[in-house]
mmCIF file of C-alpha atoms in Angstrom:
data_model
loop_
_atom_site.group_PDB
_atom_site.id
_atom_site.type_symbol
_atom_site.label_atom_id
_atom_site.label_comp_id
_atom_site.label_asym_id
_atom_site.label_seq_id
_atom_site.Cartn_x
_atom_site.Cartn_y
_atom_site.Cartn_z
ATOM 1 C CA UNK A 1 -21.448 33.271 -29.430
ATOM 2 C CA UNK A 2 -19.792 30.265 -30.242
ATOM 3 C CA UNK A 3 -19.484 27.575 -27.493
ATOM 4 C CA UNK A 4 -16.248 26.368 -25.471
ATOM 5 C CA UNK A 5 -13.642 24.330 -27.468
ATOM 6 C CA UNK A 6 -14.106 20.978 -27.110
ATOM 7 C CA UNK A 7 -11.641 20.215 -24.639
ATOM 8 C CA UNK A 8 -14.041 21.032 -21.873
ATOM 9 C CA UNK A 9 -16.043 17.362 -22.422
ATOM 10 C CA UNK A 10 -16.221 15.419 -19.701
ATOM 11 C CA UNK A 11 -13.954 12.131 -19.961
ATOM 12 C CA UNK A 12 -16.810 9.801 -19.052
ATOM 13 C CA UNK A 13 -20.660 9.834 -20.043
ATOM 14 C CA UNK A 14 -22.572 10.400 -16.743
ATOM 15 C CA UNK A 15 -25.194 8.254 -17.443
ATOM 16 C CA UNK A 16 -24.123 5.288 -16.459
ATOM 17 C CA UNK A 17 -22.701 6.540 -12.859
ATOM 18 C CA UNK A 18 -26.122 7.514 -11.842
ATOM 19 C CA UNK A 19 -27.773 5.582 -9.267
ATOM 20 C CA UNK A 20 -31.165 4.078 -9.372
ATOM 21 C CA UNK A 21 -33.937 6.205 -8.454
ATOM 22 C CA UNK A 22 -35.084 4.023 -5.327
ATOM 23 C CA UNK A 23 -32.926 1.694 -3.181
ATOM 24 C CA UNK A 24 -31.883 -1.543 -4.467
ATOM 25 C CA UNK A 25 -33.396 -4.279 -2.984
ATOM 26 C CA UNK A 26 -33.578 -8.307 -3.377
ATOM 27 C CA UNK A 27 -35.579 -9.618 -0.614
ATOM 28 C CA UNK A 28 -39.316 -9.664 -1.335
ATOM 29 C CA UNK A 29 -38.552 -9.505 -5.064
ATOM 30 C CA UNK A 30 -38.345 -12.350 -7.796
ATOM 31 C CA UNK A 31 -34.348 -12.112 -7.495
ATOM 32 C CA UNK A 32 -34.489 -13.582 -4.015
ATOM 33 C CA UNK A 33 -35.783 -16.809 -5.643
ATOM 34 C CA UNK A 34 -32.160 -17.104 -6.979
ATOM 35 C CA UNK A 35 -30.320 -16.547 -3.804
ATOM 36 C CA UNK A 36 -27.711 -19.287 -2.467
ATOM 37 C CA UNK A 37 -29.218 -20.790 0.523
ATOM 38 C CA UNK A 38 -25.939 -21.092 2.036
ATOM 39 C CA UNK A 39 -25.361 -17.251 1.706
ATOM 40 C CA UNK A 40 -28.704 -16.584 3.311
ATOM 41 C CA UNK A 41 -27.989 -18.728 5.945
ATOM 42 C CA UNK A 42 -24.239 -17.474 6.462
ATOM 43 C CA UNK A 43 -26.122 -13.719 6.820
ATOM 44 C CA UNK A 44 -28.509 -14.709 9.108
ATOM 45 C CA UNK A 45 -25.931 -16.286 11.581
ATOM 46 C CA UNK A 46 -23.729 -12.941 11.239
ATOM 47 C CA UNK A 47 -26.541 -10.578 12.062
ATOM 48 C CA UNK A 48 -27.850 -12.973 14.950
ATOM 49 C CA UNK A 49 -24.508 -12.665 16.150
ATOM 50 C CA UNK A 50 -23.807 -9.002 15.792
ATOM 51 C CA UNK A 51 -27.198 -7.788 17.389
ATOM 52 C CA UNK A 52 -26.135 -9.766 20.319
ATOM 53 C CA UNK A 53 -22.822 -8.508 19.927
ATOM 54 C CA UNK A 54 -24.273 -4.739 20.173
ATOM 55 C CA UNK A 55 -26.552 -5.267 22.802
ATOM 56 C CA UNK A 56 -23.911 -6.744 24.775
ATOM 57 C CA UNK A 57 -21.563 -4.111 24.467
ATOM 58 C CA UNK A 58 -24.214 -1.279 25.324
ATOM 59 C CA UNK A 59 -24.653 -3.094 28.350
ATOM 60 C CA UNK A 60 -21.090 -2.879 29.220
ATOM 61 C CA UNK A 61 -21.044 0.688 28.700
ATOM 62 C CA UNK A 62 -23.516 0.686 31.549
ATOM 63 C CA UNK A 63 -21.565 -1.394 34.086
ATOM 64 C CA UNK A 64 -18.804 1.006 33.634
ATOM 65 C CA UNK A 65 -16.770 -1.415 31.314
ATOM 66 C CA UNK A 66 -16.729 0.531 28.279
ATOM 67 C CA UNK A 67 -16.005 4.366 28.250
ATOM 68 C CA UNK A 68 -18.282 4.714 25.047
ATOM 69 C CA UNK A 69 -20.214 2.613 22.935
ATOM 70 C CA UNK A 70 -21.819 4.015 19.134
ATOM 71 C CA UNK A 71 -24.300 1.040 18.798
ATOM 72 C CA UNK A 72 -24.862 -0.428 15.006
ATOM 73 C CA UNK A 73 -28.291 -1.781 16.167
ATOM 74 C CA UNK A 74 -30.132 -1.625 13.062
ATOM 75 C CA UNK A 75 -27.649 -1.351 10.696
ATOM 76 C CA UNK A 76 -25.884 -4.908 11.042
ATOM 77 C CA UNK A 77 -26.422 -6.149 7.214
ATOM 78 C CA UNK A 78 -24.310 -3.011 6.030
ATOM 79 C CA UNK A 79 -21.762 -4.468 8.895
ATOM 80 C CA UNK A 80 -22.072 -7.864 8.035
ATOM 81 C CA UNK A 81 -22.197 -7.465 4.259
ATOM 82 C CA UNK A 82 -19.048 -4.988 4.409
ATOM 83 C CA UNK A 83 -16.972 -7.613 5.678
ATOM 84 C CA UNK A 84 -18.264 -10.721 4.122
ATOM 85 C CA UNK A 85 -17.429 -8.715 0.335
ATOM 86 C CA UNK A 86 -13.842 -8.765 0.902
ATOM 87 C CA UNK A 87 -11.259 -11.138 0.310
ATOM 88 C CA UNK A 88 -8.852 -12.173 3.123
ATOM 89 C CA UNK A 89 -5.924 -9.884 1.416
ATOM 90 C CA UNK A 90 -8.321 -6.871 1.163
ATOM 91 C CA UNK A 91 -8.220 -3.865 3.882
ATOM 92 C CA UNK A 92 -11.052 -2.997 5.714
ATOM 93 C CA UNK A 93 -11.236 0.712 6.800
ATOM 94 C CA UNK A 94 -13.951 1.352 9.343
ATOM 95 C CA UNK A 95 -15.454 4.343 11.562
ATOM 96 C CA UNK A 96 -16.041 4.372 15.171
ATOM 97 C CA UNK A 97 -19.280 2.607 14.575
ATOM 98 C CA UNK A 98 -17.944 -0.277 12.690
ATOM 99 C CA UNK A 99 -16.912 -2.780 15.391
ATOM 100 C CA UNK A 100 -19.487 -5.126 14.423
ATOM 101 C CA UNK A 101 -18.020 -5.191 10.819
ATOM 102 C CA UNK A 102 -14.350 -5.974 12.407
ATOM 103 C CA UNK A 103 -16.156 -8.655 14.288
ATOM 104 C CA UNK A 104 -17.469 -10.079 11.059
ATOM 105 C CA UNK A 105 -14.098 -10.204 9.483
ATOM 106 C CA UNK A 106 -13.150 -12.372 12.364
ATOM 107 C CA UNK A 107 -11.244 -9.876 15.275
ATOM 108 C CA UNK A 108 -11.722 -10.820 18.814
ATOM 109 C CA UNK A 109 -14.636 -9.121 20.127
ATOM 110 C CA UNK A 110 -12.625 -7.802 22.803
ATOM 111 C CA UNK A 111 -10.176 -6.664 20.695
ATOM 112 C CA UNK A 112 -12.542 -4.374 18.567
ATOM 113 C CA UNK A 113 -13.707 -2.966 21.809
ATOM 114 C CA UNK A 114 -10.639 -2.087 23.464
ATOM 115 C CA UNK A 115 -10.451 1.540 21.714
ATOM 116 C CA UNK A 116 -13.688 2.072 23.137
ATOM 117 C CA UNK A 117 -12.704 0.806 26.510
ATOM 118 C CA UNK A 118 -9.513 3.282 26.710
ATOM 119 C CA UNK A 119 -6.803 1.093 27.457
ATOM 120 C CA UNK A 120 -5.088 1.571 24.000
ATOM 121 C CA UNK A 121 -5.057 3.615 20.936
ATOM 122 C CA UNK A 122 -6.235 0.374 18.722
ATOM 123 C CA UNK A 123 -6.582 -3.338 20.218
ATOM 124 C CA UNK A 124 -5.178 -5.145 17.594
ATOM 125 C CA UNK A 125 -2.550 -5.454 14.928
ATOM 126 C CA UNK A 126 -3.918 -3.449 11.750
ATOM 127 C CA UNK A 127 -1.384 -5.707 9.383
ATOM 128 C CA UNK A 128 -2.539 -8.943 11.075
ATOM 129 C CA UNK A 129 -5.719 -8.697 10.558
ATOM 130 C CA UNK A 130 -6.120 -6.133 6.953
ATOM 131 C CA UNK A 131 -8.061 -3.834 9.127
ATOM 132 C CA UNK A 132 -7.580 -0.255 9.712
ATOM 133 C CA UNK A 133 -7.945 1.105 13.047
ATOM 134 C CA UNK A 134 -11.198 2.472 14.552
ATOM 135 C CA UNK A 135 -11.405 6.021 12.991
ATOM 136 C CA UNK A 136 -13.032 8.448 15.634
ATOM 137 C CA UNK A 137 -12.334 11.457 13.420
ATOM 138 C CA UNK A 138 -14.940 11.714 10.845
ATOM 139 C CA UNK A 139 -14.131 10.568 7.563
ATOM 140 C CA UNK A 140 -10.090 10.707 8.037
ATOM 141 C CA UNK A 141 -10.124 6.771 7.014
ATOM 142 C CA UNK A 142 -11.074 7.472 3.594
ATOM 143 C CA UNK A 143 -7.606 9.214 2.312
ATOM 144 C CA UNK A 144 -5.817 6.413 3.985
ATOM 145 C CA UNK A 145 -7.990 3.587 2.038
ATOM 146 C CA UNK A 146 -7.083 5.670 -1.040
ATOM 147 C CA UNK A 147 -3.554 5.684 -0.468
ATOM 148 C CA UNK A 148 -3.183 2.045 0.548
ATOM 149 C CA UNK A 149 -5.441 0.727 -2.806
ATOM 150 C CA UNK A 150 -3.179 3.217 -5.034
ATOM 151 C CA UNK A 151 -0.035 1.771 -3.417
ATOM 152 C CA UNK A 152 -1.307 -1.782 -3.521
ATOM 153 C CA UNK A 153 -1.860 -1.148 -7.705
ATOM 154 C CA UNK A 154 1.273 0.715 -8.165
ATOM 155 C CA UNK A 155 3.238 -2.228 -6.308
ATOM 156 C CA UNK A 156 1.197 -4.787 -8.466
ATOM 157 C CA UNK A 157 -0.632 -6.123 -5.557
ATOM 158 C CA UNK A 158 -4.232 -7.972 -6.214
ATOM 159 C CA UNK A 159 -5.737 -5.463 -3.188
ATOM 160 C CA UNK A 160 -8.702 -3.653 -2.710
ATOM 161 C CA UNK A 161 -9.819 -1.264 0.111
ATOM 162 C CA UNK A 162 -13.179 -0.981 1.489
ATOM 163 C CA UNK A 163 -13.997 2.060 3.662
ATOM 164 C CA UNK A 164 -17.132 2.678 5.922
ATOM 165 C CA UNK A 165 -18.583 6.266 6.403
ATOM 166 C CA UNK A 166 -21.337 7.598 7.862
ATOM 167 C CA UNK A 167 -23.674 9.937 6.650
ATOM 168 C CA UNK A 168 -22.337 12.963 8.338
ATOM 169 C CA UNK A 169 -18.509 12.002 7.633
ATOM 170 C CA UNK A 170 -19.662 12.877 3.806
ATOM 171 C CA UNK A 171 -19.762 16.529 5.113
ATOM 172 C CA UNK A 172 -16.204 16.461 6.101
ATOM 173 C CA UNK A 173 -13.587 17.668 3.686
ATOM 174 C CA UNK A 174 -11.596 14.529 3.980
ATOM 175 C CA UNK A 175 -14.513 12.656 1.979
ATOM 176 C CA UNK A 176 -13.884 15.091 -0.953
ATOM 177 C CA UNK A 177 -10.526 14.783 -1.147
ATOM 178 C CA UNK A 178 -10.737 10.767 -0.966
ATOM 179 C CA UNK A 179 -13.380 10.693 -3.865
ATOM 180 C CA UNK A 180 -11.529 13.161 -5.850
ATOM 181 C CA UNK A 181 -8.277 11.079 -5.775
ATOM 182 C CA UNK A 182 -9.574 7.907 -6.020
ATOM 183 C CA UNK A 183 -11.329 8.630 -9.434
ATOM 184 C CA UNK A 184 -8.367 10.476 -10.550
ATOM 185 C CA UNK A 185 -6.081 7.189 -10.150
ATOM 186 C CA UNK A 186 -8.640 4.879 -10.326
ATOM 187 C CA UNK A 187 -8.022 3.276 -7.340
ATOM 188 C CA UNK A 188 -9.589 -0.175 -6.417
ATOM 189 C CA UNK A 189 -11.694 1.283 -3.575
ATOM 190 C CA UNK A 190 -15.050 0.671 -2.437
ATOM 191 C CA UNK A 191 -16.945 3.484 -0.307
ATOM 192 C CA UNK A 192 -19.908 2.580 1.856
ATOM 193 C CA UNK A 193 -21.825 5.155 3.239
ATOM 194 C CA UNK A 194 -24.166 3.670 5.861
ATOM 195 C CA UNK A 195 -27.090 6.888 5.778
ATOM 196 C CA UNK A 196 -29.106 6.332 9.258
ATOM 197 C CA UNK A 197 -30.763 9.269 8.734
ATOM 198 C CA UNK A 198 -28.556 11.370 11.521
ATOM 199 C CA UNK A 199 -25.477 12.856 12.102
ATOM 200 C CA UNK A 200 -25.587 12.335 15.645
ATOM 201 C CA UNK A 201 -28.660 14.969 16.306
ATOM 202 C CA UNK A 202 -28.587 16.508 12.453
ATOM 203 C CA UNK A 203 -30.844 15.373 9.942
ATOM 204 C CA UNK A 204 -29.724 14.247 6.376
ATOM 205 C CA UNK A 205 -31.960 17.066 4.731
ATOM 206 C CA UNK A 206 -29.727 19.941 6.731
ATOM 207 C CA UNK A 207 -26.497 18.002 5.497
ATOM 208 C CA UNK A 208 -26.868 18.238 1.859
ATOM 209 C CA UNK A 209 -29.693 18.961 -0.975
ATOM 210 C CA UNK A 210 -28.263 16.406 -3.587
ATOM 211 C CA UNK A 211 -31.205 13.875 -4.429
ATOM 212 C CA UNK A 212 -29.270 11.242 -2.716
ATOM 213 C CA UNK A 213 -25.430 11.030 -1.431
ATOM 214 C CA UNK A 214 -25.056 8.159 -4.191
ATOM 215 C CA UNK A 215 -25.392 10.936 -6.462
ATOM 216 C CA UNK A 216 -22.464 12.766 -4.986
ATOM 217 C CA UNK A 217 -20.307 9.845 -6.762
ATOM 218 C CA UNK A 218 -21.135 11.191 -10.234
ATOM 219 C CA UNK A 219 -19.625 14.437 -9.617
ATOM 220 C CA UNK A 220 -16.394 12.794 -9.046
ATOM 221 C CA UNK A 221 -16.415 10.075 -12.180
ATOM 222 C CA UNK A 222 -17.474 7.270 -10.309
ATOM 223 C CA UNK A 223 -20.516 5.309 -10.188
ATOM 224 C CA UNK A 224 -22.874 5.775 -7.288
ATOM 225 C CA UNK A 225 -25.243 3.088 -5.927
ATOM 226 C CA UNK A 226 -28.132 3.469 -3.646
ATOM 227 C CA UNK A 227 -29.069 0.009 -2.107
ATOM 228 C CA UNK A 228 -31.619 -0.812 1.325
ATOM 229 C CA UNK A 229 -29.103 -1.126 3.835
ATOM 230 C CA UNK A 230 -31.241 -3.276 5.779
ATOM 231 C CA UNK A 231 -31.288 -6.026 3.155
ATOM 232 C CA UNK A 232 -28.505 -8.153 3.760
ATOM 233 C CA UNK A 233 -28.427 -10.085 0.346
ATOM 234 C CA UNK A 234 -28.755 -6.543 -1.242
ATOM 235 C CA UNK A 235 -25.768 -5.532 0.487
ATOM 236 C CA UNK A 236 -23.894 -8.545 -0.156
ATOM 237 C CA UNK A 237 -24.364 -8.737 -3.742
ATOM 238 C CA UNK A 238 -23.590 -4.529 -4.369
ATOM 239 C CA UNK A 239 -20.435 -4.349 -2.307
ATOM 240 C CA UNK A 240 -19.693 -7.982 -3.820
ATOM 241 C CA UNK A 241 -19.937 -6.420 -7.382
ATOM 242 C CA UNK A 242 -18.078 -3.007 -6.438
ATOM 243 C CA UNK A 243 -15.101 -5.208 -4.964
ATOM 244 C CA UNK A 244 -14.876 -7.307 -7.912
ATOM 245 C CA UNK A 245 -14.900 -3.982 -10.342
ATOM 246 C CA UNK A 246 -12.475 -2.328 -8.323
ATOM 247 C CA UNK A 247 -10.139 -5.405 -8.557
ATOM 248 C CA UNK A 248 -10.389 -5.395 -12.392
ATOM 249 C CA UNK A 249 -9.325 -2.064 -12.680
ATOM 250 C CA UNK A 250 -12.652 -0.867 -12.958
ATOM 251 C CA UNK A 251 -11.982 2.023 -10.413
ATOM 252 C CA UNK A 252 -14.127 3.236 -7.017
ATOM 253 C CA UNK A 253 -17.584 2.720 -6.483
ATOM 254 C CA UNK A 254 -19.705 5.022 -3.775
ATOM 255 C CA UNK A 255 -22.539 3.193 -2.286
ATOM 256 C CA UNK A 256 -25.223 4.513 -0.258
ATOM 257 C CA UNK A 257 -26.873 2.174 2.406
ATOM 258 C CA UNK A 258 -30.371 3.519 3.281
ATOM 259 C CA UNK A 259 -30.528 2.259 7.089
ATOM 260 C CA UNK A 260 -31.127 3.318 10.453
ATOM 261 C CA UNK A 261 -29.668 3.336 13.980
ATOM 262 C CA UNK A 262 -32.575 2.058 16.482
ATOM 263 C CA UNK A 263 -30.268 2.876 19.126
ATOM 264 C CA UNK A 264 -28.638 6.090 20.369
ATOM 265 C CA UNK A 265 -25.507 7.843 18.837
ATOM 266 C CA UNK A 266 -23.758 6.739 21.807
ATOM 267 C CA UNK A 267 -24.444 5.977 25.551
ATOM 268 C CA UNK A 268 -23.922 9.739 26.145
ATOM 269 C CA UNK A 269 -26.889 10.576 23.607
ATOM 270 C CA UNK A 270 -30.536 11.222 24.079
ATOM 271 C CA UNK A 271 -32.328 10.333 20.800
ATOM 272 C CA UNK A 272 -35.835 11.311 22.214
ATOM 273 C CA UNK A 273 -34.447 14.938 22.232
ATOM 274 C CA UNK A 274 -34.504 15.073 17.841
ATOM 275 C CA UNK A 275 -36.489 12.114 16.717
ATOM 276 C CA UNK A 276 -39.741 10.856 17.553
ATOM 277 C CA UNK A 277 -40.802 7.381 18.743
ATOM 278 C CA UNK A 278 -42.986 6.363 15.845
ATOM 279 C CA UNK A 279 -40.175 7.086 13.511
ATOM 280 C CA UNK A 280 -38.249 4.197 15.576
ATOM 281 C CA UNK A 281 -40.851 1.711 15.120
ATOM 282 C CA UNK A 282 -41.363 2.315 11.642
ATOM 283 C CA UNK A 283 -38.043 1.371 11.346
ATOM 284 C CA UNK A 284 -38.243 -1.884 13.513
ATOM 285 C CA UNK A 285 -40.827 -3.080 10.835
ATOM 286 C CA UNK A 286 -37.832 -2.780 8.527
ATOM 287 C CA UNK A 287 -35.717 -4.751 10.692
ATOM 288 C CA UNK A 288 -32.632 -6.192 8.638
ATOM 289 C CA UNK A 289 -32.994 -9.786 10.624
ATOM 290 C CA UNK A 290 -36.621 -9.715 10.550
ATOM 291 C CA UNK A 291 -36.138 -9.051 6.732
ATOM 292 C CA UNK A 292 -34.124 -12.240 6.407
ATOM 293 C CA UNK A 293 -36.094 -14.393 8.454
ATOM 294 C CA UNK A 294 -39.128 -13.853 6.526
ATOM 295 C CA UNK A 295 -37.216 -14.662 3.398
ATOM 296 C CA UNK A 296 -35.523 -17.941 5.281
ATOM 297 C CA UNK A 297 -38.957 -19.090 6.424
ATOM 298 C CA UNK A 298 -40.729 -18.956 3.374
ATOM 299 C CA UNK A 299 -37.616 -21.205 1.524
ATOM 300 C CA UNK A 300 -37.946 -23.771 4.460
ATOM 301 C CA UNK A 301 -34.527 -22.606 5.702
ATOM 302 C CA UNK A 302 -35.514 -21.730 8.954
ATOM 303 C CA UNK A 303 -35.839 -24.663 11.124
ATOM 304 C CA UNK A 304 -36.395 -24.491 14.929
ATOM 305 C CA UNK A 305 -32.774 -26.625 15.854
ATOM 306 C CA UNK A 306 -30.870 -24.043 13.361
ATOM 307 C CA UNK A 307 -32.673 -21.082 14.691
ATOM 308 C CA UNK A 308 -31.713 -22.419 18.309
ATOM 309 C CA UNK A 309 -28.138 -23.208 17.685
ATOM 310 C CA UNK A 310 -27.577 -19.667 16.062
ATOM 311 C CA UNK A 311 -28.867 -17.958 19.145
ATOM 312 C CA UNK A 312 -27.287 -20.293 21.801
ATOM 313 C CA UNK A 313 -23.595 -19.703 19.564
ATOM 314 C CA UNK A 314 -24.563 -15.977 19.827
ATOM 315 C CA UNK A 315 -24.995 -16.294 23.640
ATOM 316 C CA UNK A 316 -21.831 -17.759 23.920
ATOM 317 C CA UNK A 317 -19.941 -15.205 22.282
ATOM 318 C CA UNK A 318 -21.746 -12.669 23.991
ATOM 319 C CA UNK A 319 -20.646 -14.621 27.476
ATOM 320 C CA UNK A 320 -17.272 -15.075 26.637
ATOM 321 C CA UNK A 321 -16.743 -11.009 25.872
ATOM 322 C CA UNK A 322 -18.665 -10.262 29.114
ATOM 323 C CA UNK A 323 -16.461 -12.425 31.399
ATOM 324 C CA UNK A 324 -13.415 -11.567 29.902
ATOM 325 C CA UNK A 325 -14.405 -7.356 29.665
ATOM 326 C CA UNK A 326 -15.264 -7.901 33.479
ATOM 327 C CA UNK A 327 -11.481 -8.898 33.781
ATOM 328 C CA UNK A 328 -9.275 -6.080 34.883
ATOM 329 C CA UNK A 329 -6.571 -5.281 32.328
ATOM 330 C CA UNK A 330 -3.083 -5.501 33.615
ATOM 331 C CA UNK A 331 -1.735 -2.073 31.995
ATOM 332 C CA UNK A 332 1.422 -0.724 31.348
ATOM 333 C CA UNK A 333 2.197 3.162 31.080
ATOM 334 C CA UNK A 334 4.860 3.299 29.065
ATOM 335 C CA UNK A 335 2.796 1.683 26.380
ATOM 336 C CA UNK A 336 1.764 5.062 25.610
ATOM 337 C CA UNK A 337 4.909 5.801 24.090
ATOM 338 C CA UNK A 338 4.777 2.394 22.290
ATOM 339 C CA UNK A 339 3.792 1.958 18.588
ATOM 340 C CA UNK A 340 3.486 5.556 17.669
ATOM 341 C CA UNK A 341 6.479 6.150 15.724
ATOM 342 C CA UNK A 342 8.978 3.528 14.562
ATOM 343 C CA UNK A 343 11.924 6.052 15.768
ATOM 344 C CA UNK A 344 10.584 8.151 18.650
ATOM 345 C CA UNK A 345 10.815 11.806 18.414
ATOM 346 C CA UNK A 346 13.012 13.623 20.896
ATOM 347 C CA UNK A 347 10.099 15.503 22.775
ATOM 348 C CA UNK A 348 8.386 11.858 23.103
ATOM 349 C CA UNK A 349 11.787 10.300 24.393
ATOM 350 C CA UNK A 350 12.114 12.829 27.092
ATOM 351 C CA UNK A 351 8.455 12.472 28.108
ATOM 352 C CA UNK A 352 8.984 8.849 28.061
ATOM 353 C CA UNK A 353 11.878 9.096 30.410
ATOM 354 C CA UNK A 354 10.347 11.226 32.820
ATOM 355 C CA UNK A 355 7.510 9.003 33.070
ATOM 356 C CA UNK A 356 9.534 6.144 33.654
ATOM 357 C CA UNK A 357 11.458 8.190 36.726
ATOM 358 C CA UNK A 358 7.907 8.912 38.245
ATOM 359 C CA UNK A 359 6.896 5.299 38.108
ATOM 360 C CA UNK A 360 10.158 4.278 39.535
ATOM 361 C CA UNK A 361 9.409 6.773 42.340
ATOM 362 C CA UNK A 362 6.147 5.590 42.887
ATOM 363 C CA UNK A 363 7.096 1.979 43.561
ATOM 364 C CA UNK A 364 9.986 3.123 45.720
ATOM 365 C CA UNK A 365 7.449 4.696 47.917
ATOM 366 C CA UNK A 366 5.394 2.026 48.143
ATOM 367 C CA UNK A 367 8.061 -0.896 49.017
ATOM 368 C CA UNK A 368 8.651 1.674 51.639
ATOM 369 C CA UNK A 369 5.110 2.107 52.594
ATOM 370 C CA UNK A 370 4.956 -1.882 52.993
ATOM 371 C CA UNK A 371 8.290 -2.302 54.286
ATOM 372 C CA UNK A 372 6.911 -0.312 57.733
ATOM 373 C CA UNK A 373 5.837 -2.175 60.627
#
């Protein structure tokens, strides 16, 4: 029997799309000696600041100032590299765990935490900061990133979108749809999967049988890159190259960062029920800050006064965040109906009027109570 006609043949050669057999590293290799000292020290400052941000946000949940906080402690290298790889004109599409990435991109830490505090739908103007709202539903931000990137290219805007998602998000249909459209349209978008080993309590082996999540890119026609997510310079190099490639018309890239969350999924999670303490300690030995400190120290780039100044600046940020989060916000219930639709629906208009009447009646009752002797 003859084989199928030539029309079946793939559009691209799959071999160049395949990821490396092992996660790409820079620290501890010969490539580390060629790293720019300025980049290394900048990454270090951001990592130390990010670790302190995570610690302070976690403390705020214990004090009742945050409803919930999904910590990225242990994943700071992924967060920081994602922010620093972008130009000001580019867009970041974070998931709920990526508050640190938004702060590293320049967002006020209080604004980054406003959603998790429960005060607003989101705490900042996405257009002003080029940061999409923090996405709580898994992977729904990925098609949005593709749509923005595709629209930017159609308009002739030199814009790249970087979308962040966890390993659990790759099991969602939105992940498939986003990667498929991005590859077909050759949209200027980078997908960063932070593989921290667990989708809440579900280990990766129970989510996929693929050799790696980076291999999934090949099925869509885009290159997959596998990188050590705790190696900050390696993360920065891979993401910067993926952003450059997208900007120059090379299309999307799927980057899988092998990392680990040292804290629980959120403050409401008991991680001891599904992972052993010795596993966590093994990953502590591969801490992104410790790895970078080792390189900086070996090159004489970690003087005591620099370390002190870096930590002091992080403490000042944490103190400012703590003071401002401890102040009770002045909230307007009518904000529930603002900034949702450009033109309000008739149902929302009716509900808004009902709430306005209830607030007015409550204020009138309060005035009567205060006027009584």
